[in-house]
Amino acid sequence: MSFALTLPDGSKKEFESAVTVSELASSISTSLAKNAVAGKVDGEVKPLDFSLAEDHEVAILTNKDAEGLSVLRATVAFVLEAIVKEKYPEIKLGQAEISENGFFIETDKEDQIKVTELPELEKALQKAVKNGQAIEHVQVAKSELADAFKDDPYKQELLANYGETVDAYKLGDFVDFGFDALLPNTGKIKKFKLLSVAGAYWKGKSSNPMLQRIFGTAFFKEADLEADLKRRAEIKERDHRTIGRDLDLFFVDPKVGAGLPYWMPKGATIRRIIERYIVDKEVAAGYQHVYTPVLMNLDAYKTSGHWAHYREDMFPPMDMGEGEWLELRPMNCPSHIQIYKHHIRSYRELPIRIAELGMMHRYEKSGALSGLQRVREMTLNDGHTFVALDQVQEEFARTLKIIMDVYHDFNINDYYFRLSYRDPKNTDKYFANDEMWERSQSMLKAAMDDMGLDYVEAEGEAAFYGPKLDIQTKTALGNDETMSTIQLDFMLPERFELTYVGADGEEHRPVMIHRGIVGTMERFIAYLTEIYKGAFPTWLAPVQAEIIPVNLDAHSDYAKKVRDELIAKGFRAEIDFRNEKLGYKIRESQTQKVPYTLVLGDDEMNAGTVNVRPYGTEEQNSESLDEFMDKLSKDVASYSRED
RNA sequence: GCUGACUUAGCUCAGUUGGCAGAGCACUUCACUAGUAAUGAAGGGGUCGGAGGUUCGAAUCCUCUAGUCAGCACCA
């Protein structure tokens, strides 16, 4: 009985009798055997003692593989569980999990573990791994594990998903299960750090009790750990809240309202440019821009279903007396529907594209608020297209193309597509009409497949009125967030009884496509701030040229002349009139990340030139003002992109 | 909203056991009149998030409350 193992390079190795992953590694090379941490068998991560006895595709995972790192982290999490269990025998353990940036374990005990205890736990962990104890990989009867965890309801619950025999690992008296693979010995654990503690609902459900997560990270090499800790420290420098304050872009003052941002002149400038850009873009794409009221009769939101499905995210309605209630709008689909309904519509008009930069108010839960990323007042780049059924796919593709164009202009490259469906297990949250959900979800999927685009599918992420394509980006902290969205909606046209007159003279029901290109101005600008680290490209920079006269008395007039000429041409220029030295002002201009710093002294004044220092360089280019303005124009027109 | 930590000058932060509220930056004024990342000096600026309590005395201890931060839940 012989079998063959196919290695990643395509070569095959024949064996007569079963071999383990680590024996396979040894048969290839001693260095591989030394660095092996687990195996990947037909795409699944398996431990080193996993026995191979038939044809498989096998890769040896080492300390260089991301999955190898996950095995290390799982092992550290396992040892940490053993330590807290030893220290607090009464503690209950939840799930141990591995993430991109580290791992966590879940614990539950009366007196919660404090952040201040982390160094102590870290020491205990260090001690435990110092001499390299063996971790035993065993097959255990489910009943035996049930017994071991008889006082631990969380582990019991996890255990329920397993068969009669469970893959488990033992370290001394401690036993646990649920790992793809662990290292056979704690000796390889060298570099780790416990980072924080935080609450998290058991199994991610807010109706469940809250457990306490202990977060940590681990690496094979000290340099990697240090680089990671450094990266964590540097996150703050990219955080839009830090940059927003340092560059004086915006503020949120809890005393005047949590989640209600104030845009300072510089932030407002960036916002104004983006708003003009997006309106121009949309008009060019056939949208008709409108303005609609911030307040709306509550009845409209009852008809739309917002009041039934979205009430807890809405501000309380205002009682106007005599049975009239007004509501601060959380979304403006009903407003654009009013615009559609204002005239009788013909099939010849479709698609009808209505867009607006509209201010919305949503009563976000206090714990959700975060800088400009989550606010209670936001300006939505909202648009609704009304199409005939057979136009849906083309309009969808067209909308996505606009979004991609915009991303290209802003140099946004790090994102992914998510098809967001309703949660089939919790349909109460959504409009009840199974057929419409099936239909719209499959239409979205078909449209994406036709375009050949990759996407992930996520159940439970849909809007209450329909499924959507979300475009997901990451914040500086690494959290996922929705930036753009395209949503199919068969519901609201039904609810508001929208019609158009077809070629047959009969009334037909249009389909609505809701879409946000830059989503909200708040979140979009927060995102841009983070990806640009505050160094906005010239076309967006609040100040494009900072003018510094070498001597206030001698050069101020020339500086004003240069500034006025720049402003007259539509550029944004400022003079630093403060009574400070040149070096001081240069420094300020650089820390404020102004694209071009102009130094004007005798040389420039006499020659009628400007001395230009581009941001982030130490260049000093002397050029005529016309040359500089020409360069500036090109920079702005190209969105500061090379391609 | 939930768990935990935190809240002191515009910003970043000290403040010991409960005993006269501080520093740097920023701001104002004065001097210096500057050539590419911080000139020097002086000055102004605080109900120590808010309310209550303990105490001879509270930034410090206790209770409540608001907010911020991290995570969870929710979400653009």
mmCIF file of N, CA, C and O in Angstrom, chain A residues 426-490:
data_model
loop_
_atom_site.group_PDB
_atom_site.id
_atom_site.type_symbol
_atom_site.label_atom_id
_atom_site.label_comp_id
_atom_site.label_asym_id
_atom_site.label_seq_id
_atom_site.Cartn_x
_atom_site.Cartn_y
_atom_site.Cartn_z
ATOM 1 N N ASN A 426 -32.930 35.527 11.175
ATOM 2 C CA ASN A 426 -33.519 36.613 11.960
ATOM 3 C C ASN A 426 -34.240 37.573 11.008
ATOM 4 O O ASN A 426 -33.883 38.739 10.896
ATOM 5 N N THR A 427 -35.245 37.057 10.331
ATOM 6 C CA THR A 427 -35.895 37.839 9.275
ATOM 7 C C THR A 427 -36.794 38.945 9.822
ATOM 8 O O THR A 427 -37.232 39.806 9.072
ATOM 9 N N ASP A 428 -37.035 38.952 11.140
ATOM 10 C CA ASP A 428 -37.879 39.997 11.739
ATOM 11 C C ASP A 428 -37.316 41.393 11.519
ATOM 12 O O ASP A 428 -38.049 42.370 11.483
ATOM 13 N N LYS A 429 -35.985 41.442 11.437
ATOM 14 C CA LYS A 429 -35.329 42.738 11.301
ATOM 15 C C LYS A 429 -35.607 43.397 9.955
ATOM 16 O O LYS A 429 -35.310 44.566 9.755
ATOM 17 N N TYR A 430 -36.137 42.610 9.002
ATOM 18 C CA TYR A 430 -36.226 43.098 7.626
ATOM 19 C C TYR A 430 -37.664 43.130 7.146
ATOM 20 O O TYR A 430 -38.554 42.536 7.751
ATOM 21 N N PHE A 431 -37.851 43.821 6.049
ATOM 22 C CA PHE A 431 -39.141 43.773 5.377
ATOM 23 C C PHE A 431 -39.512 42.325 5.097
ATOM 24 O O PHE A 431 -38.676 41.533 4.679
ATOM 25 N N ALA A 432 -40.759 41.991 5.317
ATOM 26 C CA ALA A 432 -41.179 40.601 5.110
ATOM 27 C C ALA A 432 -41.672 40.427 3.680
ATOM 28 O O ALA A 432 -42.766 40.869 3.346
ATOM 29 N N ASN A 433 -40.842 39.857 2.868
ATOM 30 C CA ASN A 433 -41.244 39.477 1.522
ATOM 31 C C ASN A 433 -40.139 38.609 0.942
ATOM 32 O O ASN A 433 -39.208 39.093 0.308
ATOM 33 N N ASP A 434 -40.239 37.310 1.228
ATOM 34 C CA ASP A 434 -39.156 36.393 0.904
ATOM 35 C C ASP A 434 -38.794 36.426 -0.571
ATOM 36 O O ASP A 434 -37.625 36.412 -0.937
ATOM 37 N N GLU A 435 -39.837 36.491 -1.393
ATOM 38 C CA GLU A 435 -39.589 36.428 -2.827
ATOM 39 C C GLU A 435 -38.739 37.615 -3.284
ATOM 40 O O GLU A 435 -37.813 37.475 -4.074
ATOM 41 N N MET A 436 -39.049 38.805 -2.753
ATOM 42 C CA MET A 436 -38.280 39.978 -3.133
ATOM 43 C C MET A 436 -36.835 39.891 -2.670
ATOM 44 O O MET A 436 -35.925 40.324 -3.364
ATOM 45 N N TRP A 437 -36.641 39.344 -1.477
ATOM 46 C CA TRP A 437 -35.269 39.209 -0.986
ATOM 47 C C TRP A 437 -34.482 38.264 -1.872
ATOM 48 O O TRP A 437 -33.363 38.567 -2.277
ATOM 49 N N GLU A 438 -35.065 37.119 -2.170
ATOM 50 C CA GLU A 438 -34.386 36.136 -3.017
ATOM 51 C C GLU A 438 -34.008 36.774 -4.344
ATOM 52 O O GLU A 438 -32.889 36.651 -4.828
ATOM 53 N N ARG A 439 -34.973 37.447 -4.913
ATOM 54 C CA ARG A 439 -34.795 38.016 -6.231
ATOM 55 C C ARG A 439 -33.699 39.085 -6.239
ATOM 56 O O ARG A 439 -32.801 39.082 -7.075
ATOM 57 N N SER A 440 -33.771 40.010 -5.278
ATOM 58 C CA SER A 440 -32.804 41.100 -5.307
ATOM 59 C C SER A 440 -31.403 40.605 -4.935
ATOM 60 O O SER A 440 -30.409 41.062 -5.499
ATOM 61 N N GLN A 441 -31.324 39.650 -4.008
ATOM 62 C CA GLN A 441 -30.006 39.120 -3.648
ATOM 63 C C GLN A 441 -29.360 38.410 -4.827
ATOM 64 O O GLN A 441 -28.166 38.563 -5.087
ATOM 65 N N SER A 442 -30.172 37.639 -5.576
ATOM 66 C CA SER A 442 -29.562 36.930 -6.699
ATOM 67 C C SER A 442 -29.231 37.886 -7.852
ATOM 68 O O SER A 442 -28.259 37.674 -8.570
ATOM 69 N N MET A 443 -30.000 38.974 -7.974
ATOM 70 C CA MET A 443 -29.663 39.950 -9.007
ATOM 71 C C MET A 443 -28.323 40.623 -8.715
ATOM 72 O O MET A 443 -27.511 40.837 -9.613
ATOM 73 N N LEU A 444 -28.106 40.959 -7.454
ATOM 74 C CA LEU A 444 -26.840 41.586 -7.065
ATOM 75 C C LEU A 444 -25.670 40.665 -7.366
ATOM 76 O O LEU A 444 -24.661 41.075 -7.942
ATOM 77 N N LYS A 445 -25.835 39.429 -6.950
ATOM 78 C CA LYS A 445 -24.772 38.443 -7.133
ATOM 79 C C LYS A 445 -24.471 38.251 -8.616
ATOM 80 O O LYS A 445 -23.301 38.227 -9.028
ATOM 81 N N ALA A 446 -25.541 38.166 -9.415
ATOM 82 C CA ALA A 446 -25.363 37.977 -10.856
ATOM 83 C C ALA A 446 -24.617 39.162 -11.464
ATOM 84 O O ALA A 446 -23.738 38.996 -12.311
ATOM 85 N N ALA A 447 -24.961 40.359 -11.005
ATOM 86 C CA ALA A 447 -24.304 41.551 -11.541
ATOM 87 C C ALA A 447 -22.813 41.525 -11.232
ATOM 88 O O ALA A 447 -21.983 41.821 -12.095
ATOM 89 N N MET A 448 -22.468 41.146 -10.000
ATOM 90 C CA MET A 448 -21.057 41.082 -9.628
ATOM 91 C C MET A 448 -20.346 39.995 -10.415
ATOM 92 O O MET A 448 -19.216 40.185 -10.886
ATOM 93 N N ASP A 449 -20.984 38.842 -10.547
ATOM 94 C CA ASP A 449 -20.363 37.737 -11.279
ATOM 95 C C ASP A 449 -20.145 38.113 -12.741
ATOM 96 O O ASP A 449 -19.109 37.815 -13.322
ATOM 97 N N ASP A 450 -21.127 38.796 -13.324
ATOM 98 C CA ASP A 450 -21.001 39.225 -14.713
ATOM 99 C C ASP A 450 -19.816 40.158 -14.903
ATOM 100 O O ASP A 450 -19.172 40.160 -15.944
ATOM 101 N N MET A 451 -19.573 40.974 -13.891
ATOM 102 C CA MET A 451 -18.447 41.910 -13.999
ATOM 103 C C MET A 451 -17.132 41.237 -13.638
ATOM 104 O O MET A 451 -16.068 41.849 -13.743
ATOM 105 N N GLY A 452 -17.220 39.993 -13.159
ATOM 106 C CA GLY A 452 -16.010 39.258 -12.820
ATOM 107 C C GLY A 452 -15.282 39.821 -11.610
ATOM 108 O O GLY A 452 -14.058 39.746 -11.517
ATOM 109 N N LEU A 453 -16.031 40.390 -10.677
ATOM 110 C CA LEU A 453 -15.392 40.983 -9.499
ATOM 111 C C LEU A 453 -15.448 40.023 -8.314
ATOM 112 O O LEU A 453 -16.429 39.315 -8.132
ATOM 113 N N ASP A 454 -14.387 40.022 -7.543
ATOM 114 C CA ASP A 454 -14.345 39.196 -6.334
ATOM 115 C C ASP A 454 -15.102 39.891 -5.211
ATOM 116 O O ASP A 454 -15.085 41.108 -5.121
ATOM 117 N N TYR A 455 -15.724 39.089 -4.372
ATOM 118 C CA TYR A 455 -16.464 39.680 -3.259
ATOM 119 C C TYR A 455 -16.597 38.648 -2.155
ATOM 120 O O TYR A 455 -16.386 37.461 -2.375
ATOM 121 N N VAL A 456 -16.915 39.120 -0.960
ATOM 122 C CA VAL A 456 -17.291 38.193 0.101
ATOM 123 C C VAL A 456 -18.792 38.337 0.306
ATOM 124 O O VAL A 456 -19.367 39.388 -0.004
ATOM 125 N N GLU A 457 -19.419 37.293 0.808
ATOM 126 C CA GLU A 457 -20.853 37.352 1.060
ATOM 127 C C GLU A 457 -21.078 37.373 2.563
ATOM 128 O O GLU A 457 -20.455 36.612 3.290
ATOM 129 N N ALA A 458 -21.939 38.272 3.023
ATOM 130 C CA ALA A 458 -22.153 38.402 4.460
ATOM 131 C C ALA A 458 -23.642 38.421 4.774
ATOM 132 O O ALA A 458 -24.359 39.330 4.352
ATOM 133 N N GLU A 459 -24.049 37.398 5.510
ATOM 134 C CA GLU A 459 -25.454 37.360 5.908
ATOM 135 C C GLU A 459 -25.661 38.262 7.113
ATOM 136 O O GLU A 459 -24.806 38.349 7.982
ATOM 137 N N GLY A 460 -26.797 38.942 7.129
ATOM 138 C CA GLY A 460 -27.111 39.787 8.280
ATOM 139 C C GLY A 460 -26.574 41.198 8.162
ATOM 140 O O GLY A 460 -26.656 41.972 9.096
ATOM 141 N N GLU A 461 -25.990 41.560 7.015
ATOM 142 C CA GLU A 461 -25.437 42.905 6.861
ATOM 143 C C GLU A 461 -26.312 43.791 5.976
ATOM 144 O O GLU A 461 -25.987 44.942 5.711
ATOM 145 N N ALA A 462 -27.422 43.265 5.490
ATOM 146 C CA ALA A 462 -28.278 44.031 4.585
ATOM 147 C C ALA A 462 -28.935 45.206 5.300
ATOM 148 O O ALA A 462 -29.026 45.237 6.525
ATOM 149 N N ALA A 463 -29.396 46.189 4.507
ATOM 150 C CA ALA A 463 -30.271 47.220 5.057
ATOM 151 C C ALA A 463 -31.630 46.561 5.307
ATOM 152 O O ALA A 463 -31.911 45.506 4.742
ATOM 153 N N PHE A 464 -32.475 47.194 6.110
ATOM 154 C CA PHE A 464 -33.733 46.504 6.421
ATOM 155 C C PHE A 464 -34.646 46.409 5.202
ATOM 156 O O PHE A 464 -35.509 45.559 5.130
ATOM 157 N N TYR A 465 -34.385 47.287 4.199
ATOM 158 C CA TYR A 465 -35.257 47.285 3.024
ATOM 159 C C TYR A 465 -34.660 46.574 1.824
ATOM 160 O O TYR A 465 -35.304 46.485 0.791
ATOM 161 N N GLY A 466 -33.419 46.109 1.940
ATOM 162 C CA GLY A 466 -32.871 45.416 0.780
ATOM 163 C C GLY A 466 -31.409 45.028 0.941
ATOM 164 O O GLY A 466 -30.725 45.531 1.834
ATOM 165 N N PRO A 467 -30.929 44.126 0.065
ATOM 166 C CA PRO A 467 -29.532 43.706 0.108
ATOM 167 C C PRO A 467 -28.652 44.792 -0.515
ATOM 168 O O PRO A 467 -29.155 45.685 -1.176
ATOM 169 N N LYS A 468 -27.364 44.695 -0.279
ATOM 170 C CA LYS A 468 -26.484 45.732 -0.816
ATOM 171 C C LYS A 468 -25.109 45.214 -1.140
ATOM 172 O O LYS A 468 -24.682 44.172 -0.634
ATOM 173 N N LEU A 469 -24.441 45.966 -1.988
ATOM 174 C CA LEU A 469 -23.009 45.783 -2.188
ATOM 175 C C LEU A 469 -22.342 46.855 -1.350
ATOM 176 O O LEU A 469 -22.594 48.043 -1.547
ATOM 177 N N ASP A 470 -21.499 46.438 -0.404
ATOM 178 C CA ASP A 470 -20.762 47.405 0.396
ATOM 179 C C ASP A 470 -19.315 47.403 -0.032
ATOM 180 O O ASP A 470 -18.766 46.353 -0.390
ATOM 181 N N ILE A 471 -18.710 48.559 0.011
ATOM 182 C CA ILE A 471 -17.281 48.614 -0.243
ATOM 183 C C ILE A 471 -16.617 48.926 1.075
ATOM 184 O O ILE A 471 -16.875 49.955 1.699
ATOM 185 N N GLN A 472 -15.804 47.973 1.523
ATOM 186 C CA GLN A 472 -15.265 48.006 2.878
ATOM 187 C C GLN A 472 -13.825 48.482 2.893
ATOM 188 O O GLN A 472 -12.997 48.012 2.104
ATOM 189 N N THR A 473 -13.540 49.385 3.813
ATOM 190 C CA THR A 473 -12.160 49.839 4.011
ATOM 191 C C THR A 473 -11.808 49.609 5.469
ATOM 192 O O THR A 473 -12.632 49.157 6.245
ATOM 193 N N LYS A 474 -10.567 49.937 5.815
ATOM 194 C CA LYS A 474 -10.116 49.752 7.185
ATOM 195 C C LYS A 474 -9.688 51.083 7.792
ATOM 196 O O LYS A 474 -9.056 51.904 7.131
ATOM 197 N N THR A 475 -10.016 51.275 9.069
ATOM 198 C CA THR A 475 -9.559 52.477 9.771
ATOM 199 C C THR A 475 -8.108 52.269 10.212
ATOM 200 O O THR A 475 -7.577 51.162 10.116
ATOM 201 N N ALA A 476 -7.502 53.353 10.722
ATOM 202 C CA ALA A 476 -6.120 53.252 11.199
ATOM 203 C C ALA A 476 -6.008 52.172 12.269
ATOM 204 O O ALA A 476 -5.007 51.470 12.361
ATOM 205 N N LEU A 477 -7.046 52.015 13.061
ATOM 206 C CA LEU A 477 -7.022 51.014 14.128
ATOM 207 C C LEU A 477 -7.253 49.602 13.599
ATOM 208 O O LEU A 477 -7.203 48.643 14.342
ATOM 209 N N GLY A 478 -7.538 49.504 12.302
ATOM 210 C CA GLY A 478 -7.703 48.183 11.706
ATOM 211 C C GLY A 478 -9.138 47.680 11.720
ATOM 212 O O GLY A 478 -9.384 46.524 11.387
ATOM 213 N N ASN A 479 -10.079 48.531 12.114
ATOM 214 C CA ASN A 479 -11.478 48.109 12.091
ATOM 215 C C ASN A 479 -12.066 48.285 10.695
ATOM 216 O O ASN A 479 -11.819 49.271 10.031
ATOM 217 N N ASP A 480 -12.877 47.321 10.292
ATOM 218 C CA ASP A 480 -13.583 47.384 9.017
ATOM 219 C C ASP A 480 -14.647 48.464 9.046
ATOM 220 O O ASP A 480 -15.296 48.661 10.071
ATOM 221 N N GLU A 481 -14.827 49.170 7.938
ATOM 222 C CA GLU A 481 -15.975 50.065 7.896
ATOM 223 C C GLU A 481 -16.475 50.189 6.460
ATOM 224 O O GLU A 481 -15.731 50.002 5.504
ATOM 225 N N THR A 482 -17.764 50.469 6.345
ATOM 226 C CA THR A 482 -18.367 50.610 5.035
ATOM 227 C C THR A 482 -18.145 52.027 4.533
ATOM 228 O O THR A 482 -18.474 52.990 5.210
ATOM 229 N N MET A 483 -17.560 52.142 3.337
ATOM 230 C CA MET A 483 -17.299 53.462 2.792
ATOM 231 C C MET A 483 -18.362 53.806 1.748
ATOM 232 O O MET A 483 -18.963 54.853 1.789
ATOM 233 N N SER A 484 -18.573 52.904 0.818
ATOM 234 C CA SER A 484 -19.552 53.138 -0.238
ATOM 235 C C SER A 484 -20.551 51.990 -0.234
ATOM 236 O O SER A 484 -20.256 50.917 0.288
ATOM 237 N N THR A 485 -21.697 52.236 -0.832
ATOM 238 C CA THR A 485 -22.706 51.185 -0.822
ATOM 239 C C THR A 485 -23.652 51.351 -2.009
ATOM 240 O O THR A 485 -23.917 52.475 -2.452
ATOM 241 N N ILE A 486 -24.104 50.227 -2.557
ATOM 242 C CA ILE A 486 -25.142 50.244 -3.592
ATOM 243 C C ILE A 486 -26.206 49.246 -3.136
ATOM 244 O O ILE A 486 -25.881 48.097 -2.855
ATOM 245 N N GLN A 487 -27.450 49.712 -3.054
ATOM 246 C CA GLN A 487 -28.488 48.857 -2.485
ATOM 247 C C GLN A 487 -29.664 48.718 -3.444
ATOM 248 O O GLN A 487 -30.119 49.706 -4.010
ATOM 249 N N LEU A 488 -30.119 47.496 -3.588
ATOM 250 C CA LEU A 488 -31.284 47.246 -4.433
ATOM 251 C C LEU A 488 -32.532 47.268 -3.573
ATOM 252 O O LEU A 488 -32.547 46.721 -2.481
ATOM 253 N N ASP A 489 -33.558 47.875 -4.083
ATOM 254 C CA ASP A 489 -34.751 48.029 -3.257
ATOM 255 C C ASP A 489 -36.030 47.850 -4.078
ATOM 256 O O ASP A 489 -36.350 48.672 -4.939
ATOM 257 N N PHE A 490 -36.737 46.768 -3.792
ATOM 258 C CA PHE A 490 -38.045 46.539 -4.409
ATOM 259 C C PHE A 490 -39.165 46.952 -3.453
ATOM 260 O O PHE A 490 -40.338 46.892 -3.799
#
